[in-house]
Coordinates of N, CA and C in Angstrom, one line a residue:
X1243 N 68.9 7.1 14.4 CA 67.6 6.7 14.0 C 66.7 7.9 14.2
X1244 N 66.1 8.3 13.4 CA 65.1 9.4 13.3 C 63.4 8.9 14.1
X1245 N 63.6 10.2 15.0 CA 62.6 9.9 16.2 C 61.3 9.9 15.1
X1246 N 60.1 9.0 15.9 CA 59.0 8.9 15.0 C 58.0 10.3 14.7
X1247 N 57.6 10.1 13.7 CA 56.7 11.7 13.6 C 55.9 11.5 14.5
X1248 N 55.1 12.7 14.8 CA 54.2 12.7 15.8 C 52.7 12.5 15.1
X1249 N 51.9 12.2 15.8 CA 50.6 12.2 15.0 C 49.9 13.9 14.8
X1250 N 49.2 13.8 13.4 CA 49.1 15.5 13.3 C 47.7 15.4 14.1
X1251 N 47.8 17.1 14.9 CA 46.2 16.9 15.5 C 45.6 17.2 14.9
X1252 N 44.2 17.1 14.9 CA 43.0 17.7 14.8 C 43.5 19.5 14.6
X1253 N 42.4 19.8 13.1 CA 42.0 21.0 13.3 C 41.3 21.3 14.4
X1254 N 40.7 22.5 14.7 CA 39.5 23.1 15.6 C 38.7 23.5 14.9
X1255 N 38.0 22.2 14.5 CA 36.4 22.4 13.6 C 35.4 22.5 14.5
X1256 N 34.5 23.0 14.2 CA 33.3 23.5 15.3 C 32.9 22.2 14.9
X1257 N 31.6 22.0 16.1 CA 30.9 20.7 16.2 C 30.5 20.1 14.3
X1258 N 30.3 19.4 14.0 CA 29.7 19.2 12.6 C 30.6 19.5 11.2
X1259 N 31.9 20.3 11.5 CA 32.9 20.8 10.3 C 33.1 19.7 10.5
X1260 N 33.9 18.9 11.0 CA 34.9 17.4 10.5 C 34.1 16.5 9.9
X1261 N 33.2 16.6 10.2 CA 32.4 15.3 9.4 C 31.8 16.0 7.7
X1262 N 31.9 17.2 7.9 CA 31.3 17.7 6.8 C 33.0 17.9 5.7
X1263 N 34.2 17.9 6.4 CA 35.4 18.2 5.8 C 35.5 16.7 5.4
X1264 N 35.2 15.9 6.0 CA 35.9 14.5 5.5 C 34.8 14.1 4.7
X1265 N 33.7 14.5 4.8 CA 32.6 14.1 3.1 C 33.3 14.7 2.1
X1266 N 33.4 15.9 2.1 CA 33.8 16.8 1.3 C 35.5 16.4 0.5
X1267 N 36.4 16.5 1.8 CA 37.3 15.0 1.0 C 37.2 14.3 -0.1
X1268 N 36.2 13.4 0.4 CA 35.6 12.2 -0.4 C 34.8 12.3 -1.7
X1269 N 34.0 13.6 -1.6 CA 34.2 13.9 -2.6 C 35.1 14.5 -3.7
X1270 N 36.2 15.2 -2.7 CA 37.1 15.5 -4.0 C 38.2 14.2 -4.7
X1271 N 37.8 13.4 -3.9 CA 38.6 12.0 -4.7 C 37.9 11.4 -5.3
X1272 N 36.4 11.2 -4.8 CA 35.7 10.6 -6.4 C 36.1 11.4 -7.7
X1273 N 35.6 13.0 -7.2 CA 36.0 13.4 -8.9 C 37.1 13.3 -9.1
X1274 N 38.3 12.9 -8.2 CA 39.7 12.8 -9.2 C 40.0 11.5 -9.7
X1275 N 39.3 10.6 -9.5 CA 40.1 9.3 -9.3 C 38.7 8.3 -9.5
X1276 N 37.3 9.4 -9.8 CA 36.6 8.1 -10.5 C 36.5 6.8 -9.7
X1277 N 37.0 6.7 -8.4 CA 36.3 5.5 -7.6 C 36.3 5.9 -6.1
X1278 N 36.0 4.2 -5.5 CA 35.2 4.5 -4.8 C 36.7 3.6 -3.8
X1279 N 37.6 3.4 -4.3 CA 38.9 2.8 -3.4 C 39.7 3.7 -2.8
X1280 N 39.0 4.3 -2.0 CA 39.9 5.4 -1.2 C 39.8 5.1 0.8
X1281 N 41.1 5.3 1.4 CA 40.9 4.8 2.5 C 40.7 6.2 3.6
X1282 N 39.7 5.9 4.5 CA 39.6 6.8 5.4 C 40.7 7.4 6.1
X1283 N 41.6 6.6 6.0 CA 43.4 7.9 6.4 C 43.3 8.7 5.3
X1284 N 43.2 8.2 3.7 CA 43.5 8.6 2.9 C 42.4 10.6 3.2
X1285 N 41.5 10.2 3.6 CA 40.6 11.3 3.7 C 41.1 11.8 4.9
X1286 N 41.5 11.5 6.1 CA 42.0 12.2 7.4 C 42.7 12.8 6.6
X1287 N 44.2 12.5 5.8 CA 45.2 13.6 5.5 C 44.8 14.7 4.4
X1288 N 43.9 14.4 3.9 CA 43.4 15.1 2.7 C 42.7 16.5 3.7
X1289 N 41.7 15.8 4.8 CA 40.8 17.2 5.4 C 42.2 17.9 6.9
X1290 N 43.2 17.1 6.6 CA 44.1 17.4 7.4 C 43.9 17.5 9.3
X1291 N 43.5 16.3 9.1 CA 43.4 16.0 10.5 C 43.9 14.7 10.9
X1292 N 43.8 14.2 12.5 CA 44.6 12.8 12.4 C 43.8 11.3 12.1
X1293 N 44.4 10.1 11.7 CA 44.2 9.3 10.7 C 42.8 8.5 11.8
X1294 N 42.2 9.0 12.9 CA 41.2 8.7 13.4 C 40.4 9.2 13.8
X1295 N 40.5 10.6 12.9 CA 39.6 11.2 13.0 C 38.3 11.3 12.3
X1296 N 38.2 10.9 11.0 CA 37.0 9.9 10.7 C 36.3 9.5 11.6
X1297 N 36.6 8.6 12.1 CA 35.9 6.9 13.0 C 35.3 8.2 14.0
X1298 N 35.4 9.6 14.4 CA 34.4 10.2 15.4 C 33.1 10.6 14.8
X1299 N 33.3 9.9 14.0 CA 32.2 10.4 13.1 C 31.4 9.0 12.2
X1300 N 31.9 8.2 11.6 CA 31.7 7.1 10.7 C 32.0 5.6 11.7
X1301 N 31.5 5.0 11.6 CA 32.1 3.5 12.1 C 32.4 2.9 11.5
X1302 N 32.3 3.0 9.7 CA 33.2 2.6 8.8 C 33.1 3.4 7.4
X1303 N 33.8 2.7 6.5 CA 33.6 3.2 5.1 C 32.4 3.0 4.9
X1304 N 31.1 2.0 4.9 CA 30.1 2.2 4.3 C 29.4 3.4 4.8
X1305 N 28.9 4.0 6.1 CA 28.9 4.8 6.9 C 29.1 6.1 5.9
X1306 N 30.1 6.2 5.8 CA 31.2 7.3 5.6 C 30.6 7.4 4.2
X1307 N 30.1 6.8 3.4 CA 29.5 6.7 2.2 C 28.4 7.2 1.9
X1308 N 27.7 6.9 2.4 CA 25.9 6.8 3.0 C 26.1 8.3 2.7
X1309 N 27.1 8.8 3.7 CA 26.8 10.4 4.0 C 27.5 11.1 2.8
X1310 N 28.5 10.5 2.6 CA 28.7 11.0 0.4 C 27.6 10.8 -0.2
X1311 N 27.2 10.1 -0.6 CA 25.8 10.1 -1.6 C 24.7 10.8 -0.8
X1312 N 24.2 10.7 0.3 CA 23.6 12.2 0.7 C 23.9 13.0 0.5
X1313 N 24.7 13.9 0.5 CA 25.8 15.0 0.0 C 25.7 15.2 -1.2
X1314 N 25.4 13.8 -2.1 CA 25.5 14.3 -3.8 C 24.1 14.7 -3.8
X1315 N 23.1 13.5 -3.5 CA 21.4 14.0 -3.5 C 21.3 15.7 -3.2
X1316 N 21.9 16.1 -2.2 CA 21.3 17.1 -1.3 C 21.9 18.0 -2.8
X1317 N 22.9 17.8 -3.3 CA 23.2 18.7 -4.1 C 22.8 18.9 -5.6
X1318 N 22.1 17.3 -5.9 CA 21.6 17.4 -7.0 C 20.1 18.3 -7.2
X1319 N 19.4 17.8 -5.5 CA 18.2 18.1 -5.6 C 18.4 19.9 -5.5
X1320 N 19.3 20.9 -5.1 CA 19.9 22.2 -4.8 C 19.8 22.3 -6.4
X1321 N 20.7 22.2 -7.1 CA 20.8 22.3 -8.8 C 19.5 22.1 -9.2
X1322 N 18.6 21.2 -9.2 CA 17.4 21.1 -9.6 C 16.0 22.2 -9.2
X1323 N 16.5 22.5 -8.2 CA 15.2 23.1 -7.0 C 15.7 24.9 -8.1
X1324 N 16.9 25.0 -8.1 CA 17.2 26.4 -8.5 C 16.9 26.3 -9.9
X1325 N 17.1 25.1 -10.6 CA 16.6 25.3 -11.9 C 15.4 25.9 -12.4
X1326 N 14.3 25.0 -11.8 CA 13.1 25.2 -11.5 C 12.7 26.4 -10.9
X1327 N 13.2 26.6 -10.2 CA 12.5 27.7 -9.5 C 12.0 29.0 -10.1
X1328 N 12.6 29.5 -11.1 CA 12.1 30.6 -11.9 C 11.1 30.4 -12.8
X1329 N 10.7 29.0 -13.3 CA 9.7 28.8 -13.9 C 8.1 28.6 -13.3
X1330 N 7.4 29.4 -13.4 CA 6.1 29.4 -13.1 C 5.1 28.5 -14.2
X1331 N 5.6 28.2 -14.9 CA 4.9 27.0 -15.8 C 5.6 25.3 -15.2
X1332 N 4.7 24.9 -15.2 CA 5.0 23.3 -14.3 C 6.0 22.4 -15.1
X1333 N 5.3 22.4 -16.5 CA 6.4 21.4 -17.5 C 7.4 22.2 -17.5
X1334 N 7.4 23.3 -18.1 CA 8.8 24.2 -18.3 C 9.8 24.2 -16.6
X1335 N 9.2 23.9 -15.8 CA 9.9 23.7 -14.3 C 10.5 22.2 -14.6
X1336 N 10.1 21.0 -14.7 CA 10.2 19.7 -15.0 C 11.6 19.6 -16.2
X1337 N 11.4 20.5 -16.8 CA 12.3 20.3 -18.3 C 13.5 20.8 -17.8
X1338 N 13.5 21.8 -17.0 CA 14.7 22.7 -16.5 C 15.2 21.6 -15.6
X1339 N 14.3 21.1 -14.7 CA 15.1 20.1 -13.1 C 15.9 19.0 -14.3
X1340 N 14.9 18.7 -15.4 CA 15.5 17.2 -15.9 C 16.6 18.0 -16.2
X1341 N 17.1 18.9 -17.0 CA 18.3 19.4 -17.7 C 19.8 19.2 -16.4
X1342 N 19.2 19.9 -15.6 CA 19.8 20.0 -14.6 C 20.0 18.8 -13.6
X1343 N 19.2 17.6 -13.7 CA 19.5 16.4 -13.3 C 20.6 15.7 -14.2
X1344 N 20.9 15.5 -15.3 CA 21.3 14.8 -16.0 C 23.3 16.0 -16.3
X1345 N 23.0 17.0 -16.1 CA 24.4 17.5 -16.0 C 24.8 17.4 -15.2
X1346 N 23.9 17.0 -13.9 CA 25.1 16.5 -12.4 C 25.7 15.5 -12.6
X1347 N 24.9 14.4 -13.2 CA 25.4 13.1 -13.7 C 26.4 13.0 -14.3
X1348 N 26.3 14.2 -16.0 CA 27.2 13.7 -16.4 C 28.8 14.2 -15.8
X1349 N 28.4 15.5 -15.1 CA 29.6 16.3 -14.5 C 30.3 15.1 -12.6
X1350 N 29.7 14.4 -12.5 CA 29.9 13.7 -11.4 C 29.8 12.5 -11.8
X1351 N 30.7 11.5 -12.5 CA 29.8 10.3 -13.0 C 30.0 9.3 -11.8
X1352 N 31.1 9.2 -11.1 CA 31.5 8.5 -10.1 C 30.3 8.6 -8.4
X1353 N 30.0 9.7 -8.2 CA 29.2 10.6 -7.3 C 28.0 10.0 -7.4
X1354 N 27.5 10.1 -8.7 CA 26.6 9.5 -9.5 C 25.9 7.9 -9.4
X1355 N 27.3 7.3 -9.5 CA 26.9 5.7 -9.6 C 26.6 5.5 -8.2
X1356 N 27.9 5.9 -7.3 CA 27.3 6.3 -5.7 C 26.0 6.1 -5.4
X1357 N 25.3 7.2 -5.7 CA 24.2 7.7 -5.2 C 23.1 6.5 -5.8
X1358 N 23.1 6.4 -7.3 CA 21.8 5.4 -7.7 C 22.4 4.1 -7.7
X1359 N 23.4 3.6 -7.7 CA 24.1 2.3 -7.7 C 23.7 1.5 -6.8
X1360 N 24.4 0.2 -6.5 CA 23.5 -0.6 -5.5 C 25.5 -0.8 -4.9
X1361 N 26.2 0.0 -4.3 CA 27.3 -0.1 -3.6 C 26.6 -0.1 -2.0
X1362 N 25.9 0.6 -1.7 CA 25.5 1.1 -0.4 C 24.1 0.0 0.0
X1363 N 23.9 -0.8 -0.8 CA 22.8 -1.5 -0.8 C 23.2 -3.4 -0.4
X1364 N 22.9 -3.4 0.8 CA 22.7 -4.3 1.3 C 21.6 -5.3 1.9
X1365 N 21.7 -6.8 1.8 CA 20.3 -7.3 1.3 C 19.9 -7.5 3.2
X1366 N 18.8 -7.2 3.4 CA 18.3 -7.2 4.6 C 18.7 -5.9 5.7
X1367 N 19.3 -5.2 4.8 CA 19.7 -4.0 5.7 C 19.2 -2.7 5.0
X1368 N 19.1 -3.0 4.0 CA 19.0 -1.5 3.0 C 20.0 -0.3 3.1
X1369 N 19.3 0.6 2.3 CA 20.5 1.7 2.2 C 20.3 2.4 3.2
X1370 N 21.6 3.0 3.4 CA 21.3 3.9 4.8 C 20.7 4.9 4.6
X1371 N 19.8 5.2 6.2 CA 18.8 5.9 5.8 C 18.8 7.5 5.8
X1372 N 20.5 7.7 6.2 CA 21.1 9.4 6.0 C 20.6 10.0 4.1
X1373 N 21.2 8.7 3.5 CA 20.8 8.9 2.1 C 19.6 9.0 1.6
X1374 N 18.5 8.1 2.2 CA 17.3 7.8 1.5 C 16.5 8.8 1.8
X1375 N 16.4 9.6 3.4 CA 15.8 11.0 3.7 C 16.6 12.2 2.3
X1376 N 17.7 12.0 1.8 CA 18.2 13.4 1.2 C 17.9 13.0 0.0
X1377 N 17.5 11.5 -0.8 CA 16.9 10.8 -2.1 C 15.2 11.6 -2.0
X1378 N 14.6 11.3 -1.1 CA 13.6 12.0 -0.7 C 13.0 13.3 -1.6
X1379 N 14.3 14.1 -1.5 CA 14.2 15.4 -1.6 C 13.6 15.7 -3.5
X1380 N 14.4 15.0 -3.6 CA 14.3 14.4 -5.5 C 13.2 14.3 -5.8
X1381 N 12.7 13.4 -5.3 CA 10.8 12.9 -5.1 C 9.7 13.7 -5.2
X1382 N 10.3 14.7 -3.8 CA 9.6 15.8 -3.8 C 9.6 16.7 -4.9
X1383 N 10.3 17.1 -5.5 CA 10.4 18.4 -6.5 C 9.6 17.4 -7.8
X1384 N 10.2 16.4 -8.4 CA 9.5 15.7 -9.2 C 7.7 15.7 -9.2
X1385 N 7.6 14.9 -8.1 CA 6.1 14.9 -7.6 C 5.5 16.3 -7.5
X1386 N 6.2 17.6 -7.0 CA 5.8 18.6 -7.0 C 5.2 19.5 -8.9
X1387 N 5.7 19.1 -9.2 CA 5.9 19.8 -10.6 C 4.6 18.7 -11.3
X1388 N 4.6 17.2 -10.7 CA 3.2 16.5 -11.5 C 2.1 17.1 -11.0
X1389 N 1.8 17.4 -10.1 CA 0.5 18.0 -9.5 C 0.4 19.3 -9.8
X1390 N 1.2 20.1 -9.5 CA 1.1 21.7 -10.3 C 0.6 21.2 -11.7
X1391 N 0.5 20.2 -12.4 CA 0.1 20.2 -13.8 C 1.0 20.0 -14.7
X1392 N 2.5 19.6 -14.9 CA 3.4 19.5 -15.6 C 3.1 18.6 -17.0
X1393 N 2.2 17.8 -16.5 CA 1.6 17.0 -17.8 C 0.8 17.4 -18.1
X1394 N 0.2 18.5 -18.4 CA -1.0 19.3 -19.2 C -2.2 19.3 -18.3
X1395 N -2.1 19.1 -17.0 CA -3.4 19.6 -16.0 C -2.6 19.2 -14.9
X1396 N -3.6 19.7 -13.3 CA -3.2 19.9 -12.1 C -3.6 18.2 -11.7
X1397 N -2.9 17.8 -11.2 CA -3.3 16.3 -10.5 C -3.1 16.6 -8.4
X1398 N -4.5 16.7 -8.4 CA -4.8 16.9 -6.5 C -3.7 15.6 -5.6
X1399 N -3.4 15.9 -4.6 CA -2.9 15.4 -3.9 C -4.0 15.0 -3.3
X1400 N -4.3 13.3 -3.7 CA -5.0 12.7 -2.2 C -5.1 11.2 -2.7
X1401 N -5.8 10.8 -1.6 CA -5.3 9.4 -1.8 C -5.9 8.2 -3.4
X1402 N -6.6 8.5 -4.0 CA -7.3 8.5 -5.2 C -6.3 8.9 -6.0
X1403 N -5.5 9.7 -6.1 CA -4.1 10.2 -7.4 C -2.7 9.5 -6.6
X1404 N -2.3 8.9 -5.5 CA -1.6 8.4 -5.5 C -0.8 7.6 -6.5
X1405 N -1.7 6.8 -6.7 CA -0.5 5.7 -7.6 C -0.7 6.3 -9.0
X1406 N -1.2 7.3 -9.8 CA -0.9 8.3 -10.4 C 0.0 9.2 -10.8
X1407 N 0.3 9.8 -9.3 CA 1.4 10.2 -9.2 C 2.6 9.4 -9.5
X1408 N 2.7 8.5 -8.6 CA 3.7 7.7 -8.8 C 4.2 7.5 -9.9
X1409 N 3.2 6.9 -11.0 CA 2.9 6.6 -11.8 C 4.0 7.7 -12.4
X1410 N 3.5 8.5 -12.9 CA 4.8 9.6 -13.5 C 5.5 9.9 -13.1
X1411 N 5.9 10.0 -11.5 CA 7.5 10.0 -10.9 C 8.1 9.2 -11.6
X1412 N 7.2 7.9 -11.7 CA 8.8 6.6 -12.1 C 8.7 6.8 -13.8
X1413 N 8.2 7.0 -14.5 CA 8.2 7.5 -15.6 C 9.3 8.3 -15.9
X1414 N 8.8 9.3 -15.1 CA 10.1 10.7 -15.5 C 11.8 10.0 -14.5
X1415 N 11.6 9.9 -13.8 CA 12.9 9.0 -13.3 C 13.3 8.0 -14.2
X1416 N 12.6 7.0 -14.9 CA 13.2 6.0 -15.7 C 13.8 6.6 -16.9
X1417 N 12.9 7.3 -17.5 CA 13.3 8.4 -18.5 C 15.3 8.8 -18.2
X1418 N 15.0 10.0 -17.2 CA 16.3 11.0 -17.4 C 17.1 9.8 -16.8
X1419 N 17.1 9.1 -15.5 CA 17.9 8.0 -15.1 C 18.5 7.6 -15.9
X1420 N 17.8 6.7 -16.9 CA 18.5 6.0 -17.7 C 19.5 7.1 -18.7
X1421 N 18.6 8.0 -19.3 CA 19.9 9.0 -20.1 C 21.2 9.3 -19.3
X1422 N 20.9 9.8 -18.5 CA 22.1 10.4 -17.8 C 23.3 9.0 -17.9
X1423 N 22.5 7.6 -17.5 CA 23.9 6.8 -17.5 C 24.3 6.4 -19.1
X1424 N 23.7 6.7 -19.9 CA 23.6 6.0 -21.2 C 25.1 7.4 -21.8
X1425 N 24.6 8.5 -21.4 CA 25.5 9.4 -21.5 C 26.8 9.5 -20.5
X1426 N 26.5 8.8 -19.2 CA 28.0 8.7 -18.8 C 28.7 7.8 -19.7
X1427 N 27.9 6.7 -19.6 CA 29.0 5.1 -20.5 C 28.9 5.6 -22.1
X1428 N 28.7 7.1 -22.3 CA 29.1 7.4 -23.5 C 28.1 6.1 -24.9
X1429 N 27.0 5.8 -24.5 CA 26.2 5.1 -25.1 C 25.5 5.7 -25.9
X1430 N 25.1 7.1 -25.6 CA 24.6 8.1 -26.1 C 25.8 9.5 -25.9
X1431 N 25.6 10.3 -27.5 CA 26.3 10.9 -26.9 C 25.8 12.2 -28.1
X1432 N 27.0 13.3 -28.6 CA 27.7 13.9 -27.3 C 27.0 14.5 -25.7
X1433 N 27.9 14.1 -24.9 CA 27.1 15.0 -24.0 C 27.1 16.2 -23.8
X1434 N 27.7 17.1 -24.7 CA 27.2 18.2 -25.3 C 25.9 18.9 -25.5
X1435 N 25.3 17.7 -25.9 CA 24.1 17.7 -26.7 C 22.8 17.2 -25.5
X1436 N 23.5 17.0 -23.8 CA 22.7 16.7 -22.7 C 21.2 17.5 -22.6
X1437 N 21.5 18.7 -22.9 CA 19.8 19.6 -22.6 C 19.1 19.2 -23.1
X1438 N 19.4 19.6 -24.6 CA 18.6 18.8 -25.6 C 18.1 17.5 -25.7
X1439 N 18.6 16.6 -25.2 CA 18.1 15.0 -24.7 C 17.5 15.3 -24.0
X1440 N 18.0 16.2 -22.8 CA 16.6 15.6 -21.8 C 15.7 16.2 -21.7
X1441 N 15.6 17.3 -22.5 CA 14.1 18.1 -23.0 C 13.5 17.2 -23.9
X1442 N 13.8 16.6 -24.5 CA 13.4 15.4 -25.5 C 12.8 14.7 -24.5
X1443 N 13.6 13.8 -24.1 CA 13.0 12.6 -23.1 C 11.9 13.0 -22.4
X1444 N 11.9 14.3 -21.6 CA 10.9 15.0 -20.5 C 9.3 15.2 -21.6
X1445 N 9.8 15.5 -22.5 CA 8.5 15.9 -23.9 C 8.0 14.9 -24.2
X1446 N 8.6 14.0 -24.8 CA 8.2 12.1 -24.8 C 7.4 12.0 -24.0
X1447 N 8.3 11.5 -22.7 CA 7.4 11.5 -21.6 C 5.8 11.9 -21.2
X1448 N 5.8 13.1 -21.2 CA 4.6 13.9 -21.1 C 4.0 13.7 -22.1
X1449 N 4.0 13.6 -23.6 CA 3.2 13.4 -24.3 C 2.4 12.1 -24.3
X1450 N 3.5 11.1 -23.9 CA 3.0 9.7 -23.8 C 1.7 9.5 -22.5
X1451 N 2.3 10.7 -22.1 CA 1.2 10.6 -20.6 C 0.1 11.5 -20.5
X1452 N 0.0 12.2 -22.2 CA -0.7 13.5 -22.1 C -2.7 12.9 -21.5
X1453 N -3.0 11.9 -22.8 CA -4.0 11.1 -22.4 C -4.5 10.6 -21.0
X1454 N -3.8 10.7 -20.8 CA -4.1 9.5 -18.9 C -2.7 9.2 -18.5
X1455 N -2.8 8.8 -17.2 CA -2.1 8.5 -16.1 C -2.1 7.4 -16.1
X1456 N -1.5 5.6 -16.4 CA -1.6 4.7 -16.2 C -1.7 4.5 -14.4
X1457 N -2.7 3.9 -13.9 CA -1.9 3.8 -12.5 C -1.2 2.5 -12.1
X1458 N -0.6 2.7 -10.8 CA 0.1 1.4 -10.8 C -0.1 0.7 -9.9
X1459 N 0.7 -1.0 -10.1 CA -0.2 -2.4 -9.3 C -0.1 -1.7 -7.7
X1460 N -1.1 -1.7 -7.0 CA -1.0 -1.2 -5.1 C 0.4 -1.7 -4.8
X1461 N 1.2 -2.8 -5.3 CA 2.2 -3.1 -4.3 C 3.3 -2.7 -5.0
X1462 N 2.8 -2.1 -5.8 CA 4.8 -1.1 -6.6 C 4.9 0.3 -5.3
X1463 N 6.0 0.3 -5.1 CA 6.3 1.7 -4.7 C 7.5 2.7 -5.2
X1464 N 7.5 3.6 -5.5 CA 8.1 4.4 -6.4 C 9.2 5.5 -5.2
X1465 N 10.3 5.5 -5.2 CA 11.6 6.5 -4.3 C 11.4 5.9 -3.4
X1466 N 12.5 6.2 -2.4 CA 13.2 6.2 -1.2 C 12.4 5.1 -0.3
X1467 N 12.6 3.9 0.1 CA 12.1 3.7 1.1 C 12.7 3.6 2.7
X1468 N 11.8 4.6 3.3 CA 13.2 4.5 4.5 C 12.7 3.5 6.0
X1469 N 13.2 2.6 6.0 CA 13.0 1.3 6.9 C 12.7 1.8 8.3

């Protein structure tokens, strides 16, 4: 009888690698495999460590999740922030992030559903709040580019343009949001043709909102709420 294998150890990740190797994992099996049915052994042998080493980090799969779709935020809003960033005109900043929002999507569609889907969303508990701080980040750059003037003038930050702002965050979010999935489920397509839509969409947008800023009812609230 062949003596039993041993359990493999642990690398010697500095404080914070393992947990960043086993996201990282996890991400490389969404993009191969398009879901979300993968088991945390499956990810210990992938980041090559032992099949509990996870759990020092996660208390479970949802856990372990939370911190994937943060991971995708943190990198969508990274792609968007560098998009932008060379443009010193506000819309032309906006048109660039949207371009660049909607090719993460379509290049991640699984990562994707993750992050805006309601998997991580449970009723009385909400999303966890690792995610909703790095959703956050989104918000920011969005909202940043309304008030620089992206829609044909500067809109002040105070409490008077609040629901204003808003107002065109969820605008521009409903807008590319919906493209991006319309172009994963291949509803729209080619996605070839992604820039071009969502400079479209972002132009729409703005024009529709060139006139005024509808504001919105006090009890809507627009991104992340973190409990």
């Amino acid at each position: 009888m062949n003596a039993a294998k041993p359990e493999q150890p642990d690398r010697a990740y500095h404080h914070g690698d393992l947990q960043r190797a086993i996201v990282n994992a996890a991400i490389d099996v969404l993009r191969e495999t398009q879901s979300t049915e993968f088991s945390l052994r499956e990810l210990a042998r992938r980041a090559g460590v032992s099949h509990n080493a996870p759990y020092k980090h996660f208390a479970d799969k949802r856990e372990l999740l939370g911190a994937v779709s943060a991971a995708g935020f943190d990198q969508l809003a990274d792609r968007m922030s560098d998009a932008g960033g060379g443009h010193s005109n506000p819309r032309t900043r906006l048109t660039a992030m949207a371009r660049s929002h909607v090719r993460h999507g379509i290049e991640n569609p699984a990562l994707y559903r993750l992050m805006f889907g309601g998997l991580l969303g449970v009723a009385g508990d909400g999303r966890p709040t690792i995610e909703m701080a790095a959703a956050e980040k989104l918000r920011t750059l969005i909202e940043g580019a309304v008030i620089d003037g992206a829609l044909g003038s500067p809109v002040p930050r105070n409490r008077r343009n609040t629901s204003k702002i808003d107002s065109a965050v969820l605008s521009y979010w409903s807008q590319i949001h919906g493209l991006t999935l319309l172009l994963i489920d291949r509803l729209v397509g080619p996605s070839a043709r992604s820039d071009n839509l969502a400079v479209r969409a972002v132009n729409t947008m703005i024009d529709g909102l060139a006139a005024g800023i509808p504001a919105l009812p006090s009890d809507v609230w627009v991104g992340p709420r973190i409990l």
